[in-house]
Tab-separated table of C-alpha atoms and ligand atoms in Angstrom:
chain	number	residue	atom	x	y	z
A	220	MET	CA	-0.553	0.522	-0.113
A	221	ARG	CA	1.646	3.289	-0.624
A	222	VAL	CA	-0.050	7.188	-0.617
A	223	LEU	CA	0.843	10.190	-1.182
A	224	GLY	CA	0.411	12.351	1.926
A	225	ILE	CA	0.590	17.342	1.514
A	226	GLU	CA	1.065	18.946	3.617
A	227	THR	CA	-0.067	22.508	4.282
A	228	SER	CA	-1.876	24.254	6.627
A	229	CYS	CA	0.103	25.726	8.216
A	230	ASP	CA	4.114	27.662	7.387
A	231	GLU	CA	5.574	24.569	5.579
A	232	THR	CA	5.128	22.770	2.055
A	233	ALA	CA	5.931	19.101	2.304
A	234	CYS	CA	4.798	16.275	0.894
A	235	ALA	CA	5.955	12.687	1.178
A	236	VAL	CA	5.136	8.634	0.421
A	237	VAL	CA	4.582	6.893	2.045
A	238	THR	CA	3.925	2.666	2.709
A	239	ASP	CA	2.265	-0.473	5.012
A	240	ALA	CA	6.037	-2.126	5.064
A	241	ALA	CA	6.034	-4.135	8.393
A	242	ASP	CA	9.716	-3.071	8.804
A	243	PRO	CA	9.504	0.493	10.512
A	244	SER	CA	12.691	2.211	9.141
A	245	ARG	CA	10.902	0.995	5.124
A	246	ARG	CA	7.942	3.120	5.991
A	247	ILE	CA	9.047	5.916	4.668
A	248	VAL	CA	9.713	6.037	1.074
A	249	SER	CA	9.821	9.744	0.289
A	250	HIS	CA	9.340	13.412	1.234
A	251	SER	CA	10.350	17.140	-0.431
A	252	LEU	CA	9.665	19.705	2.207
A	253	PHE	CA	10.216	23.718	1.885
A	254	SER	CA	10.014	25.489	4.618
A	255	GLN	CA	8.963	28.701	4.443
A	256	MET	CA	10.344	30.269	7.470
A	257	ARG	CA	12.639	32.961	5.385
A	258	GLU	CA	9.713	34.163	3.861
A	259	HIS	CA	8.628	35.223	7.292
A	260	ALA	CA	11.756	36.217	9.275
A	261	PRO	CA	11.297	39.925	8.667
A	262	TYR	CA	7.907	39.640	10.149
A	263	GLY	CA	9.026	37.570	13.027
A	264	GLY	CA	5.596	35.015	12.743
A	265	VAL	CA	4.260	33.504	10.348
A	266	VAL	CA	1.958	35.947	7.221
A	267	PRO	CA	-1.180	33.615	6.187
A	268	GLU	CA	-0.837	35.471	2.724
A	269	ILE	CA	2.937	35.360	2.124
A	270	ALA	CA	2.498	31.474	3.034
A	271	SER	CA	-0.567	30.521	0.857
A	272	ARG	CA	0.903	32.083	-1.864
A	273	ALA	CA	4.834	30.211	-1.336
A	274	HIS	CA	2.480	27.514	-1.095
A	275	ILE	CA	0.489	26.927	-4.677
A	276	GLU	CA	4.607	28.731	-5.790
A	277	HIS	CA	6.828	25.158	-4.443
A	278	LEU	CA	3.800	22.181	-3.935
A	279	ASP	CA	3.244	21.116	-7.839
A	280	GLY	CA	7.512	20.661	-7.027
A	281	LEU	CA	7.466	19.236	-4.434
A	282	VAL	CA	4.990	15.843	-5.066
A	283	ALA	CA	6.858	15.370	-8.616
A	284	ALA	CA	10.115	15.693	-6.399
A	285	ALA	CA	8.491	13.164	-3.839
A	286	LEU	CA	7.085	10.061	-6.316
A	287	SER	CA	9.925	10.891	-8.743
A	288	ASP	CA	12.715	9.966	-5.539
A	289	ALA	CA	9.916	6.968	-4.655
A	290	GLY	CA	10.744	6.012	-8.538
A	291	LEU	CA	7.265	6.421	-8.399
A	292	GLU	CA	4.473	7.493	-10.858
A	293	LEU	CA	1.090	8.330	-9.750
A	294	ALA	CA	-0.177	6.069	-11.119
A	295	ASP	CA	0.669	3.734	-8.622
A	296	LEU	CA	-0.603	5.242	-5.446
A	297	ASP	CA	-3.713	3.420	-3.613
A	298	ALA	CA	-4.336	6.710	-2.610
A	299	ILE	CA	-4.144	10.026	-1.622
A	300	ALA	CA	-4.038	12.546	1.744
A	301	ALA	CA	-4.134	16.414	1.868
A	302	THR	CA	-4.656	17.910	5.510
A	303	ALA	CA	-8.093	19.179	5.980
A	304	GLY	CA	-7.937	21.783	8.857
A	305	PRO	CA	-7.188	22.411	11.435
A	306	GLY	CA	-4.585	25.683	10.231
A	307	LEU	CA	-4.376	28.949	8.333
A	308	ILE	CA	-7.137	28.782	5.078
A	309	GLY	CA	-5.180	30.018	2.220
A	310	GLY	CA	-3.263	27.172	2.707
A	311	VAL	CA	-5.014	24.122	3.779
A	312	MET	CA	-7.776	25.457	0.840
A	313	VAL	CA	-3.793	24.623	-1.726
A	314	GLY	CA	-3.236	21.356	-0.347
A	315	LEU	CA	-6.587	19.416	-0.851
A	316	MET	CA	-7.404	20.901	-4.175
A	317	THR	CA	-4.759	20.444	-4.438
A	318	ALA	CA	-5.406	16.770	-3.577
A	319	LYS	CA	-8.525	16.292	-4.569
A	320	ALA	CA	-7.044	17.435	-8.674
A	321	LEU	CA	-4.879	14.612	-8.149
A	322	SER	CA	-7.571	12.002	-6.525
A	323	TYR	CA	-10.252	13.747	-10.016
A	324	ALA	CA	-7.501	12.789	-12.527
A	325	THR	CA	-6.420	9.487	-10.967
A	326	GLY	CA	-9.626	8.131	-9.765
A	327	LYS	CA	-7.146	7.358	-6.928
A	328	PRO	CA	-9.273	7.611	-3.518
A	329	LEU	CA	-8.586	10.717	-1.600
A	330	ILE	CA	-8.239	10.861	2.552
A	331	ALA	CA	-9.016	14.330	4.348
A	332	VAL	CA	-6.876	15.194	7.067
A	333	ASN	CA	-6.833	15.865	10.413
A	334	HIS	CA	-3.764	18.027	11.100
A	335	LEU	CA	-3.531	17.073	14.589
A	336	GLU	CA	-4.048	13.087	13.356
A	337	GLY	CA	-1.372	13.850	12.158
A	338	HIS	CA	0.549	14.519	14.977
A	339	ALA	CA	-0.976	12.087	16.695
A	340	LEU	CA	-0.762	8.870	15.344
A	341	SER	CA	3.425	10.196	12.913
A	342	VAL	CA	5.095	8.088	15.870
A	343	ARG	CA	3.525	5.390	14.576
A	344	ILE	CA	5.463	5.518	11.103
A	345	SER	CA	8.742	4.918	14.000
A	346	ASP	CA	6.947	3.006	16.681
A	347	ASP	CA	4.521	0.179	16.817
A	348	VAL	CA	2.311	2.533	19.699
A	349	PRO	CA	-0.741	0.079	20.310
A	350	PHE	CA	-3.740	1.666	21.006
A	351	PRO	CA	-5.111	3.358	23.779
A	352	TYR	CA	-3.029	5.807	24.535
A	353	LEU	CA	-1.968	8.970	26.879
A	354	LEU	CA	-0.850	11.477	23.872
A	355	LEU	CA	0.980	14.697	25.063
A	356	LEU	CA	0.047	16.523	21.865
A	357	VAL	CA	2.308	19.372	21.578
A	358	SER	CA	3.153	22.593	19.157
A	359	GLY	CA	2.455	26.212	17.324
A	360	GLY	CA	-1.495	25.428	17.641
A	361	HIS	CA	-1.545	22.663	20.361
A	362	CYS	CA	-1.392	21.727	23.841
A	363	GLN	CA	-3.538	18.844	24.900
A	364	PHE	CA	-3.265	15.579	26.733
A	365	LEU	CA	-5.734	13.173	25.194
A	366	ILE	CA	-6.573	9.350	24.831
A	367	VAL	CA	-6.212	8.010	21.381
A	368	GLU	CA	-8.293	5.353	21.408
A	369	GLY	CA	-8.473	4.354	17.571
A	370	VAL	CA	-7.831	5.736	14.214
A	371	GLY	CA	-9.844	9.213	14.572
A	372	ARG	CA	-11.407	8.359	18.253
A	373	TYR	CA	-9.484	10.756	20.360
A	374	THR	CA	-11.083	11.607	23.664
A	375	ARG	CA	-9.825	15.161	25.741
A	376	LEU	CA	-8.390	14.952	28.879
A	377	GLY	CA	-7.264	18.518	29.173
A	378	THR	CA	-6.223	21.726	27.391
A	379	THR	CA	-4.649	25.220	26.825
A	380	ILE	CA	-7.654	27.910	27.899
A	381	ASP	CA	-5.593	30.057	26.250
A	382	ASP	CA	-2.103	30.803	24.473
A	383	ALA	CA	-0.164	27.148	23.229
A	384	ALA	CA	3.019	26.311	24.477
A	385	GLY	CA	4.888	26.187	21.302
A	386	GLU	CA	3.168	30.146	20.477
A	387	ALA	CA	4.387	31.259	23.907
A	388	PHE	CA	8.049	29.566	22.810
A	389	ASP	CA	7.698	31.474	20.173
A	390	LYS	CA	6.597	35.227	21.429
A	391	THR	CA	8.551	34.815	24.308
A	392	ALA	CA	11.754	34.035	21.420
A	393	LYS	CA	9.979	37.689	20.012
A	394	LEU	CA	10.610	39.374	23.431
A	395	LEU	CA	14.606	38.767	23.213
A	396	GLY	CA	15.014	39.276	19.741
A	397	LEU	CA	15.279	36.150	17.976
A	398	GLY	CA	13.545	36.063	15.784
A	399	TYR	CA	10.792	33.248	14.914
A	400	PRO	CA	10.646	30.111	14.772
A	401	GLY	CA	11.546	30.980	18.793
A	402	GLY	CA	11.673	27.400	19.532
A	403	PRO	CA	14.598	25.998	18.812
A	404	ALA	CA	16.355	29.929	19.343
A	405	ILE	CA	15.219	28.603	23.123
A	406	GLU	CA	16.924	26.119	23.354
A	407	ARG	CA	19.618	26.791	21.712
A	408	ILE	CA	20.908	30.088	24.171
A	409	ALA	CA	19.208	28.363	27.305
A	410	LYS	CA	22.036	26.211	26.977
A	411	GLN	CA	24.673	28.796	28.359
A	412	GLY	CA	22.076	30.723	30.830
A	413	ASN	CA	21.019	29.994	34.545
A	414	ALA	CA	17.945	27.989	34.665
A	415	ALA	CA	17.253	29.315	38.086
A	416	ARG	CA	17.663	33.011	38.077
A	417	PHE	CA	14.260	34.179	36.835
A	418	ASN	CA	11.168	33.208	38.854
A	419	LEU	CA	8.065	33.239	36.707
A	420	PRO	CA	4.622	32.376	37.518
A	421	LEU	CA	4.073	28.408	37.438
A	422	PRO	CA	0.174	28.522	35.653
A	423	LEU	CA	-2.042	26.370	36.283
A	424	LYS	CA	0.001	24.201	40.059
A	425	GLY	CA	-0.845	22.479	41.563
A	426	LYS	CA	-4.664	22.559	40.878
A	427	PRO	CA	-6.753	19.512	39.170
A	428	GLY	CA	-6.830	17.909	35.864
A	429	CYS	CA	-4.804	18.578	32.904
A	430	ASP	CA	-5.475	22.193	31.151
A	431	PHE	CA	-1.956	24.727	30.760
A	432	SER	CA	-2.889	28.017	30.738
A	433	PHE	CA	0.445	29.924	28.825
A	434	SER	CA	-0.968	33.650	28.768
A	435	GLY	CA	0.555	35.397	32.045
A	436	LEU	CA	4.240	33.730	30.982
A	437	LYS	CA	4.276	36.017	28.200
A	438	THR	CA	3.170	38.963	30.872
A	439	ALA	CA	5.899	37.825	33.410
A	440	VAL	CA	9.394	36.898	30.654
A	441	ARG	CA	8.538	40.953	29.792
A	442	LEU	CA	8.636	42.701	33.212
A	443	ALA	CA	11.807	39.371	34.088
A	444	LEU	CA	12.993	41.936	30.731
A	445	GLU	CA	12.101	44.699	31.865
A	446	SER	CA	14.361	44.222	34.695
A	447	CYS	CA	16.982	43.617	33.367
A	448	GLY	CA	17.332	47.453	32.516
A	449	GLN	CA	16.964	48.786	28.609
A	450	SER	CA	19.489	46.811	27.429
A	451	PRO	CA	19.478	43.198	28.652
A	452	SER	CA	23.222	41.559	28.034
A	453	GLU	CA	23.506	38.473	26.354
A	454	GLN	CA	23.611	36.472	29.670
A	455	ASP	CA	20.512	38.736	30.991
A	456	LYS	CA	18.646	36.689	27.269
A	457	ALA	CA	20.156	33.324	28.189
A	458	ASP	CA	19.411	33.475	31.992
A	459	LEU	CA	15.989	34.684	30.876
A	460	ALA	CA	15.120	31.628	27.931
A	461	ALA	CA	16.292	28.802	30.806
A	462	SER	CA	14.041	30.242	32.818
A	463	PHE	CA	11.512	30.840	31.009
A	464	GLN	CA	12.325	27.258	29.708
A	465	ARG	CA	12.694	25.339	33.201
A	466	THR	CA	8.830	27.070	34.458
A	467	VAL	CA	7.338	25.598	31.001
A	468	MET	CA	8.697	21.428	31.292
A	469	ALA	CA	7.027	22.022	34.836
A	470	VAL	CA	3.508	23.070	33.883
A	471	ILE	CA	4.149	20.862	30.928
A	472	LEU	CA	5.484	18.561	34.490
A	473	ASP	CA	2.633	19.408	36.455
A	474	ARG	CA	-0.427	18.424	33.727
A	475	ALA	CA	0.987	15.693	33.322
A	476	LYS	CA	0.494	13.672	36.926
A	477	ASN	CA	-2.454	13.924	36.039
A	478	ALA	CA	-3.439	13.602	33.090
A	479	ILE	CA	-1.682	9.164	33.324
A	480	ALA	CA	-3.869	9.223	36.786
A	481	LEU	CA	-7.374	10.601	34.567
A	482	PHE	CA	-5.865	7.686	31.899
A	483	ASP	CA	-4.955	5.192	33.762
A	484	ALA	CA	-8.799	6.385	35.057
A	485	ALA	CA	-10.258	5.797	31.846
A	486	HIS	CA	-8.374	2.110	30.805
A	487	ASP	CA	-7.116	-0.186	32.700
A	488	ALA	CA	-4.139	-1.279	30.613
A	489	LYS	CA	-1.257	-3.936	31.909
A	490	ASP	CA	1.029	-1.729	29.195
A	491	ARG	CA	0.745	1.665	29.607
A	492	HIS	CA	1.424	4.124	25.935
A	493	PHE	CA	2.812	7.853	26.818
A	494	VAL	CA	2.936	9.077	23.975
A	495	VAL	CA	4.432	13.240	22.825
A	496	ALA	CA	4.152	14.935	19.379
A	497	GLY	CA	3.604	18.287	17.660
A	498	GLY	CA	7.064	20.224	16.845
A	499	VAL	CA	7.795	22.205	20.806
A	500	ALA	CA	7.907	18.113	21.677
A	501	ALA	CA	11.485	18.533	19.603
A	502	ASN	CA	12.137	20.605	22.753
A	503	LYS	CA	14.837	17.648	24.487
A	504	ALA	CA	14.519	19.550	27.734
A	505	LEU	CA	10.829	18.389	27.481
A	506	ARG	CA	11.682	15.248	26.174
A	507	ASP	CA	13.971	14.001	29.160
A	508	GLY	CA	11.267	14.919	31.886
A	509	LEU	CA	8.373	13.711	30.176
A	510	VAL	CA	11.456	9.946	30.131
A	511	ASN	CA	11.615	10.120	33.563
A	512	LEU	CA	7.227	11.535	34.483
A	513	ALA	CA	7.110	8.410	32.148
A	514	ALA	CA	10.185	5.966	33.900
A	515	ASP	CA	8.506	7.360	37.908
A	516	HIS	CA	4.595	5.640	36.956
A	517	GLY	CA	5.327	2.407	34.798
A	518	MET	CA	4.765	3.529	31.385
A	519	HIS	CA	7.016	3.357	28.201
A	520	PHE	CA	7.666	6.644	26.637
A	521	THR	CA	7.836	7.201	23.339
A	522	ALA	CA	8.418	10.731	20.874
A	523	PRO	CA	8.974	10.548	16.676
A	524	PRO	CA	12.344	10.927	15.247
A	525	MET	CA	12.739	15.219	15.375
A	526	ALA	CA	12.326	15.277	12.020
A	527	LEU	CA	8.858	13.800	12.422
A	528	CYS	CA	7.966	16.108	15.520
A	529	THR	CA	7.589	19.229	13.132
A	530	ASP	CA	5.504	19.184	10.766
A	531	ASN	CA	5.693	17.257	7.868
A	532	GLY	CA	4.841	15.344	5.178
A	533	ALA	CA	4.880	11.668	6.568
A	534	MET	CA	2.568	12.168	9.276
A	535	ILE	CA	-0.361	13.364	7.015
A	536	ALA	CA	0.711	10.145	4.798
A	537	TRP	CA	0.671	7.335	7.328
A	538	ALA	CA	-2.604	9.487	9.013
A	539	GLY	CA	-4.249	8.651	5.620
A	540	LEU	CA	-2.824	5.511	5.274
A	541	GLU	CA	-3.552	4.133	8.736
A	542	ARG	CA	-8.008	5.591	7.631
A	543	PHE	CA	-6.554	4.085	4.370
A	544	ARG	CA	-6.938	0.742	5.386
A	545	LEU	CA	-10.102	0.420	7.265
A	546	GLY	CA	-12.088	1.616	4.882
A	547	MET	CA	-12.030	5.702	6.641
A	548	VAL	CA	-12.781	8.062	2.182
A	549	ASP	CA	-13.735	11.314	1.507
A	550	ASP	CA	-15.147	12.294	-1.302
A	551	LEU	CA	-15.015	15.467	-3.305
A	552	GLU	CA	-16.562	17.562	-0.256
A	553	ALA	CA	-14.894	17.532	1.332
A	554	PRO	CA	-14.280	20.328	2.939
A	555	ALA	CA	-11.246	23.085	4.471
A	556	ARG	CA	-11.410	23.468	7.593
A	557	ALA	CA	-10.175	26.125	9.817
A	558	ARG	CA	-10.899	24.537	13.470
A	559	TRP	CA	-10.929	20.549	13.663
A	560	PRO	CA	-11.171	19.297	16.752
A	561	LEU	CA	-9.907	15.643	17.089
A	562	ASP	CA	-12.345	15.339	19.814
A	563	SER	CA	-15.626	16.401	18.702
A	564	LEU	CA	-17.689	16.054	22.331
A	565	ALA	CA	-14.957	18.072	24.544
A	566	ALA	CA	-16.209	21.697	25.307
A	567	PRO	CA	-14.389	24.860	23.239
A	568	LYS	CA	-11.812	26.876	25.603
A	569	PRO	CA	-14.007	30.366	25.848
A	570	TYR	CA	-10.585	32.007	25.973
A	571	ALA	CA	-8.719	30.053	24.512
A	572	GLY	CA	-6.120	32.127	21.159
A	573	VAL	CA	-6.861	31.819	17.932
A	574	LYS	CA	-3.777	29.322	17.539
A	575	ALA	CA	-4.860	27.573	20.021
B	165	LIG	O1	3.756	21.019	14.612
B	165	LIG	P1	4.636	22.735	14.021
B	165	LIG	O2	5.202	21.924	13.187
B	165	LIG	O3	3.036	23.153	14.365
B	165	LIG	C1	1.883	23.406	13.947
B	165	LIG	O4	1.393	22.188	13.959
B	165	LIG	O5	2.048	24.377	15.035
B	165	LIG	O6	5.405	23.884	15.746
B	165	LIG	C2	5.247	24.391	15.584
B	165	LIG	C3	6.491	24.643	17.096
B	165	LIG	C4	6.537	26.715	17.052
B	165	LIG	O7	5.936	27.184	17.485
B	165	LIG	C5	8.394	26.351	17.849
B	165	LIG	O8	8.248	28.007	18.045
B	165	LIG	C6	8.041	25.347	17.975
B	165	LIG	O9	6.499	24.478	17.431
B	165	LIG	N1	9.114	24.305	18.838
B	165	LIG	C7	9.924	24.522	19.708
B	165	LIG	C8	11.457	23.806	19.208
B	165	LIG	N2	10.876	23.179	17.706
B	165	LIG	C9	9.691	24.031	17.337
B	165	LIG	N3	9.833	24.610	20.597
B	165	LIG	C10	10.208	24.686	21.854
B	165	LIG	N4	11.669	23.262	21.678
B	165	LIG	C11	12.031	23.917	20.225
B	165	LIG	N5	13.433	22.571	20.107
B	166	LIG	ZN1	1.602	20.556	13.149
């Protein structure tokens, strides 16, 4: 089985061909990715209109490259998958319409993939983690705990009530003048910093449940930076980055303990699995913290390889493949959606930001 996947929901134009090979190391047959980082960097964040245009310019070439690198023609594919949301609507439409055109022209089934499901199942490309598993999904747009019950079946345990974790990294990086995207930049300079220097608030720490809140942290970072005077030194910035990262990790680990309890209350599984996914899962300090936490709770811990944490085409192709083998295909009416929760029964958070 071979599935082509297209990802265009934010600032990466990406494409991949995956198979259901028994050997995980052979599942990604080819992948191509154009990062729009340089297009957006001058603006300190993603500009939706620039993103849509860049997707239009690059997508056809990336599809052709993914197919030729795989040594395949369109006729060799079994299905064509694309992100249908949530995300920046212009970009989502570019990828979904391209997939619909390819599906219509070839007669191959279309699979409209939820980008969050792409992240949620991405770990199963490299490791055959069985359902159900506890998932921490931490990206630039989302920060939630979910029970992944199966393909298309999710129970949300908690989510952010304002900003996403990645968004907090990006906003802090902007305050520190580190540019976009912020996560990798903060992680880099935090290595030279004193994480104990600034005491930032720990939002919701110790409260029941596993919701998150990060918007107050951004204000605390701004005040801490102002306390360093007119022109903070490189060391001030490194100390603040390290203190910020330590605080985010402490909040996530505190919330994760409650999420584990909620997972255990819902499932009586002998082998319990904790999975992290999404762009912020590329953060080494976070991965290390979660490895220890899972071990303390007798859980197996699995994270996708770094390259599969941030947005990519393979995770969309893989989610498409998992759906396709269960007979879950879509028709050409499938809509592009700016918002599309994984757990449709979970109550919306009224104060959650546009991205959260
Ligand atoms: O999953 P992703 O590529 O896109 C979304 O679906 O949002 O996640 C991007 C986010 C950005 O906010 C970026 O700053 C963050 O992931 N990120 C990181 C790291 N690498 C990417 N945050 C912390 N540490 C990192 N190493
Ligand atoms: Zn993403």
